[in-house]
Short mmCIF file of C-alpha atoms in Angstrom, two decimals:
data_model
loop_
_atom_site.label_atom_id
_atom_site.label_comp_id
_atom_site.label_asym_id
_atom_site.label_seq_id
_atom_site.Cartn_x
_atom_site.Cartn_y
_atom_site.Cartn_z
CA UNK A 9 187.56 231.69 144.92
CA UNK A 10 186.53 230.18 141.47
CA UNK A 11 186.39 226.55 142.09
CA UNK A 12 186.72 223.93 138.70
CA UNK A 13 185.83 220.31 139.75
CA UNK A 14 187.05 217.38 137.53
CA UNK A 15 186.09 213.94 137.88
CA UNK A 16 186.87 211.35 138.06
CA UNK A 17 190.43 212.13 139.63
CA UNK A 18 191.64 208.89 137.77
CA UNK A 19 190.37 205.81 135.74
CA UNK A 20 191.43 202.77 134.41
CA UNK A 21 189.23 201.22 131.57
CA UNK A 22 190.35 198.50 128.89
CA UNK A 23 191.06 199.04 125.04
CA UNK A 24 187.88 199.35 122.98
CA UNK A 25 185.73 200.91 125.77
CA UNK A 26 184.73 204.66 126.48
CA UNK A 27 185.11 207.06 129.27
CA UNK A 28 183.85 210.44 130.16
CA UNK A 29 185.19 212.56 132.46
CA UNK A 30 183.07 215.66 133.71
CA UNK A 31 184.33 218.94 134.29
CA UNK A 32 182.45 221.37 136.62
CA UNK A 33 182.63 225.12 137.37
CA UNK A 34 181.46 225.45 140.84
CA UNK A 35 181.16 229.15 141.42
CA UNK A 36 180.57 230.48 138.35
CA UNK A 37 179.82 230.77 134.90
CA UNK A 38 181.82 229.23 132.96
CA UNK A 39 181.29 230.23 129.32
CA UNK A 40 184.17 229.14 127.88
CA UNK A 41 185.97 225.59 128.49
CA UNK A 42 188.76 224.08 127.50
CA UNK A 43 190.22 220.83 127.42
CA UNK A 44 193.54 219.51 127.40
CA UNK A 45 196.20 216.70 127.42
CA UNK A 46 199.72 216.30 129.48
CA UNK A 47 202.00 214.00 128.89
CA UNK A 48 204.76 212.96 131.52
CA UNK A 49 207.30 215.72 131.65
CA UNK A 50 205.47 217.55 128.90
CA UNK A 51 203.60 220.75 128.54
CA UNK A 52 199.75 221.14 128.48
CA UNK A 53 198.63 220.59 124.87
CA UNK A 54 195.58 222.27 124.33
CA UNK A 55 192.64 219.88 122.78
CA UNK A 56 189.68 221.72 122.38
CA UNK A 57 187.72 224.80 123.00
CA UNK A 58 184.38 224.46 124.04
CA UNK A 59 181.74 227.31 124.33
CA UNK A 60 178.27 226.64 125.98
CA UNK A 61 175.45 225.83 123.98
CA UNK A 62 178.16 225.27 120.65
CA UNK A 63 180.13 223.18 119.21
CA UNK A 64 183.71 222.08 120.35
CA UNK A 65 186.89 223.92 118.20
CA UNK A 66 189.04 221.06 118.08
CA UNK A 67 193.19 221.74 118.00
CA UNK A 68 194.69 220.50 114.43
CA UNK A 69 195.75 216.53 114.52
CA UNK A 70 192.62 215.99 117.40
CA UNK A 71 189.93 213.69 116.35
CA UNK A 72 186.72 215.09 117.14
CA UNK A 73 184.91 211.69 117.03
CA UNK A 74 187.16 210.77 119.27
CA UNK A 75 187.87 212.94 121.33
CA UNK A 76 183.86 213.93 122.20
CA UNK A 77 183.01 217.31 123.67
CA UNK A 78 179.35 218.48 125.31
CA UNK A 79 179.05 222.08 127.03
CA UNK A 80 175.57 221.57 127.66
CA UNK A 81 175.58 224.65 130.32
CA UNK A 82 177.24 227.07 131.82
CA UNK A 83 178.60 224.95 134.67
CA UNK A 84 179.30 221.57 132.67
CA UNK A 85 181.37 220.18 130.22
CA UNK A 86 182.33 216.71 129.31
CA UNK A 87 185.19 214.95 127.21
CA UNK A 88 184.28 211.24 126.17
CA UNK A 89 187.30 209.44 125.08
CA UNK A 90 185.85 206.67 122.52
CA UNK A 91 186.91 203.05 121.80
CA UNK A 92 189.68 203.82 123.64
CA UNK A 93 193.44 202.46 123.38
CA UNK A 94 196.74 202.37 125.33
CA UNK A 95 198.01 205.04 123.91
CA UNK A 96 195.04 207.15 125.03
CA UNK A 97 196.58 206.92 128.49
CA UNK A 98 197.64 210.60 129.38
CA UNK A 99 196.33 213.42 132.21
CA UNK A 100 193.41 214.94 130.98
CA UNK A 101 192.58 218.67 132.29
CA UNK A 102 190.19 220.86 131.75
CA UNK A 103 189.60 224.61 132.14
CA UNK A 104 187.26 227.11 132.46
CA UNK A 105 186.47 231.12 132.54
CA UNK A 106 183.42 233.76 131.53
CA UNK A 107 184.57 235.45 128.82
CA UNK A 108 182.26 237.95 130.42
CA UNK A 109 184.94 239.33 132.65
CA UNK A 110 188.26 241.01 132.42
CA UNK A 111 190.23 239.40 128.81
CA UNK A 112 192.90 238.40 131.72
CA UNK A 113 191.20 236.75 134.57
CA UNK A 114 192.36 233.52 135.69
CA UNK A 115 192.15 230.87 134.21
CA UNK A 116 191.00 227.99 136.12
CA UNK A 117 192.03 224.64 136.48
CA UNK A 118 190.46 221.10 137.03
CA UNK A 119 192.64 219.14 139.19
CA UNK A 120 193.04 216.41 136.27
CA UNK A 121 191.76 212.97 135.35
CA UNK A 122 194.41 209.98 134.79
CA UNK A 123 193.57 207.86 131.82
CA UNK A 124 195.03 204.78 131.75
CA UNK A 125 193.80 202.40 128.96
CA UNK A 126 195.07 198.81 129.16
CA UNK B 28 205.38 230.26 115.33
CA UNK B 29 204.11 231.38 118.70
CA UNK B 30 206.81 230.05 121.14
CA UNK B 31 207.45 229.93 125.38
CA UNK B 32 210.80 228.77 126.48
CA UNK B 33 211.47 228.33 129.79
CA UNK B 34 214.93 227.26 131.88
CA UNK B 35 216.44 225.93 133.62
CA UNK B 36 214.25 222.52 132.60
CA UNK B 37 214.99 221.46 136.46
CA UNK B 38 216.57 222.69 139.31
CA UNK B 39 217.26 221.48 143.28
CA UNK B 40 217.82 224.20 146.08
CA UNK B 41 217.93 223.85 149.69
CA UNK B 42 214.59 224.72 151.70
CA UNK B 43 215.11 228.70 152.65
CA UNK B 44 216.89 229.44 149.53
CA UNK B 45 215.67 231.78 147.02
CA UNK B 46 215.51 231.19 143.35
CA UNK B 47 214.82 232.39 139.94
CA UNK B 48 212.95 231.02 136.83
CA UNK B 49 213.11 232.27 133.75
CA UNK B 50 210.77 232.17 130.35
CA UNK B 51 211.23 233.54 127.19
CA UNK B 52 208.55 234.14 124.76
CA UNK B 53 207.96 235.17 120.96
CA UNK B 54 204.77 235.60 120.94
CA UNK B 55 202.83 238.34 118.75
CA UNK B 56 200.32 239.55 120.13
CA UNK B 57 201.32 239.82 123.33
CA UNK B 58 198.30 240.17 125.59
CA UNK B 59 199.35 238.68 129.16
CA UNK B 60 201.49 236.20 130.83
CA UNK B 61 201.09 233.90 133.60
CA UNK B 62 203.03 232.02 135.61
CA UNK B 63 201.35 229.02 137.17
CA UNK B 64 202.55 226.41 139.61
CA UNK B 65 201.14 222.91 138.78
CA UNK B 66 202.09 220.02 141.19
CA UNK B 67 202.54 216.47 140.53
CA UNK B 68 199.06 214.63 139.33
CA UNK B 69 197.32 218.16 139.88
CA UNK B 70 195.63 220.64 137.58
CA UNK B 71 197.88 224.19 137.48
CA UNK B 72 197.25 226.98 140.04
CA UNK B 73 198.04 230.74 139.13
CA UNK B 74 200.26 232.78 140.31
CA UNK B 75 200.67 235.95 138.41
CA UNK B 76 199.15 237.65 135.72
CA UNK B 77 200.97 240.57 133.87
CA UNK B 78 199.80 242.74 131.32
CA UNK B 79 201.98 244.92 128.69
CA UNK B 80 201.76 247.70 131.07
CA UNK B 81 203.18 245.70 134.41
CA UNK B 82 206.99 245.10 135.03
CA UNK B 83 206.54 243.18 138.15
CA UNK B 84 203.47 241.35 140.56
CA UNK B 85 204.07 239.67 143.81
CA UNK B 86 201.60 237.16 145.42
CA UNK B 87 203.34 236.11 148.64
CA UNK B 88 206.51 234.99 148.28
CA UNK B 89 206.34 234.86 144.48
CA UNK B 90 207.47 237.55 142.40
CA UNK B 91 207.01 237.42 138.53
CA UNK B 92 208.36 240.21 136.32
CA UNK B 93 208.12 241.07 133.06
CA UNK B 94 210.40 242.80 130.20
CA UNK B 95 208.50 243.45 127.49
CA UNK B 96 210.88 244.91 125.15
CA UNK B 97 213.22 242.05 125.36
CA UNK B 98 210.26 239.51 125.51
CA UNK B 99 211.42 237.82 129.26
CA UNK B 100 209.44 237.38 132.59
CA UNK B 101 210.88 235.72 135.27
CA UNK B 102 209.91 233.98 138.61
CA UNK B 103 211.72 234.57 141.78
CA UNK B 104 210.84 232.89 144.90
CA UNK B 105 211.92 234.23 148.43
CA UNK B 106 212.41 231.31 151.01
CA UNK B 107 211.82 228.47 149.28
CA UNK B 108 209.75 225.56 151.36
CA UNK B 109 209.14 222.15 150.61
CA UNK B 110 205.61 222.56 149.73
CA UNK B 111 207.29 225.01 146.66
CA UNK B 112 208.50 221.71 144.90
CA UNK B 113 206.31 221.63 141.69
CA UNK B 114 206.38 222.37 138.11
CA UNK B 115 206.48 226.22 137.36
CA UNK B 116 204.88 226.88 134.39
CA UNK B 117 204.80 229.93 131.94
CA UNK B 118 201.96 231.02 130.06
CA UNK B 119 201.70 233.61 126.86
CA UNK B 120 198.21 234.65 125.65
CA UNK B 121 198.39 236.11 122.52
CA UNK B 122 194.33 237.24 122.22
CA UNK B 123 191.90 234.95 123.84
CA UNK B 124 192.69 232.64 125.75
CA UNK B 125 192.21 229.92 122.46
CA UNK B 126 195.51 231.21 122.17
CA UNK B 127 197.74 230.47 124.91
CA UNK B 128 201.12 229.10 124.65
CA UNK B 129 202.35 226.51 127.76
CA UNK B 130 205.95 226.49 128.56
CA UNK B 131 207.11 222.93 128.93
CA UNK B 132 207.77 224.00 132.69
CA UNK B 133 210.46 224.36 135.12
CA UNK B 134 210.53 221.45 137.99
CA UNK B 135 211.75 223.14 141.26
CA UNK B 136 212.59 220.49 144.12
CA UNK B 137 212.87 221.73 147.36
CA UNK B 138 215.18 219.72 149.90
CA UNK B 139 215.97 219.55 153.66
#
């Protein structure tokens, strides 16, 4: 089956720096990503909505030059958190589909990247 | 507002039971809805999908249905294991999938 890869898994990274984390689609094409943000005990809050070749949609109350998104291809997409601070720290996931196929195909999931900013 | 609600917020059976999740929805549109099973420090797996049209899906032991009239789905799982302890989570599309709506998740432990 469909197969997203995120990485890394988890990373620790002091206040001020940057860090990317790369999301893959393995199997497919994935045309349309998405990125988003969990907090302990809280629901997935969607970030952004990335579409190769274009630029991100960003959610209202995200910072996009923050927050940086590159779909680059069909099988890559990458969130850069920048100059980043403690309260950065969260689970990032990321998502992907081809809006080529059926409206209600899974949705797959990255397995997550830990954040924590100290 | 485009809203998923979904109880009980936790709940603890004994391995072999069964049990039953439920999520409520007002969301307009409606498109599909998916139930997804996310574990701790892992990305969400899917479960079900449901359309307008579909009033009930199994995948294994996991049975999802769907009232669309009254705006309710539920999740029932048949002989519960361990490895079922996880956060069950509820998903409305409304068109697109730009426009999902997350439940905030039911966590289901499992016990000896």
């Amino acid at each position: 089956g469909a197969v997203v890869s995120q990485h890394p898994s988890w990373v620790i990274c002091k206040s001020g720096t940057s860090v990317k984390i790369e999301c893959r689609s393995l199997d497919f094409q994935a045309t349309t990503m998405f990125w988003y943000r969990q907090f302990p005990k809280q629901s997935l809050m969607l970030m952004a909505t990335s579409n190769e070749g274009s630029k991100a949609t960003y959610e209202q109350g995200v910072e996009k030059d923050k927050f940086l998104i590159n779909h680059a291809s069909l099988t890559l997409s990458t969130l850069t958190v920048t100059s980043a601070h403690p309260e950065d720290s969260s689970f990032y996931i990321c998502s992907a589909t081809d809006v080529t196929q059926a409206y209600n195909s899974p949705l797959h999931f990255g397995n997550g990247t830990r954040l924590t900013v100290t | 507002k485009n809203q998923v609600e979904q109880s009980p917020q936790s709940l603890i059976i004994l391995e072999g039971k069964n049990c039953t999740l439920q999520c409520n929805y007002t969301v307009s549109p409606f498109s599909n809805l998916r139930w997804y099973k996310q574990d701790t420090g892992r990305g969400p797996v899917s479960l079900t999908i449901m359309t307008f049209s579909e009033n009930t899906k199994s995948n294994g032991r996991y049975t999802a249905t769907l009232d669309a009239d009254t705006k309710q789905s539920s999740l029932h799982i048949t002989a519960s294991q361990l490895s079922d302890s996880a956060s069950y989570i509820c998903v409305v599309s409304a068109s697109g999938y730009s426009t999902l709506t997350f439940g905030k998740g039911t966590m289901l432990l499992v016990s000896p």
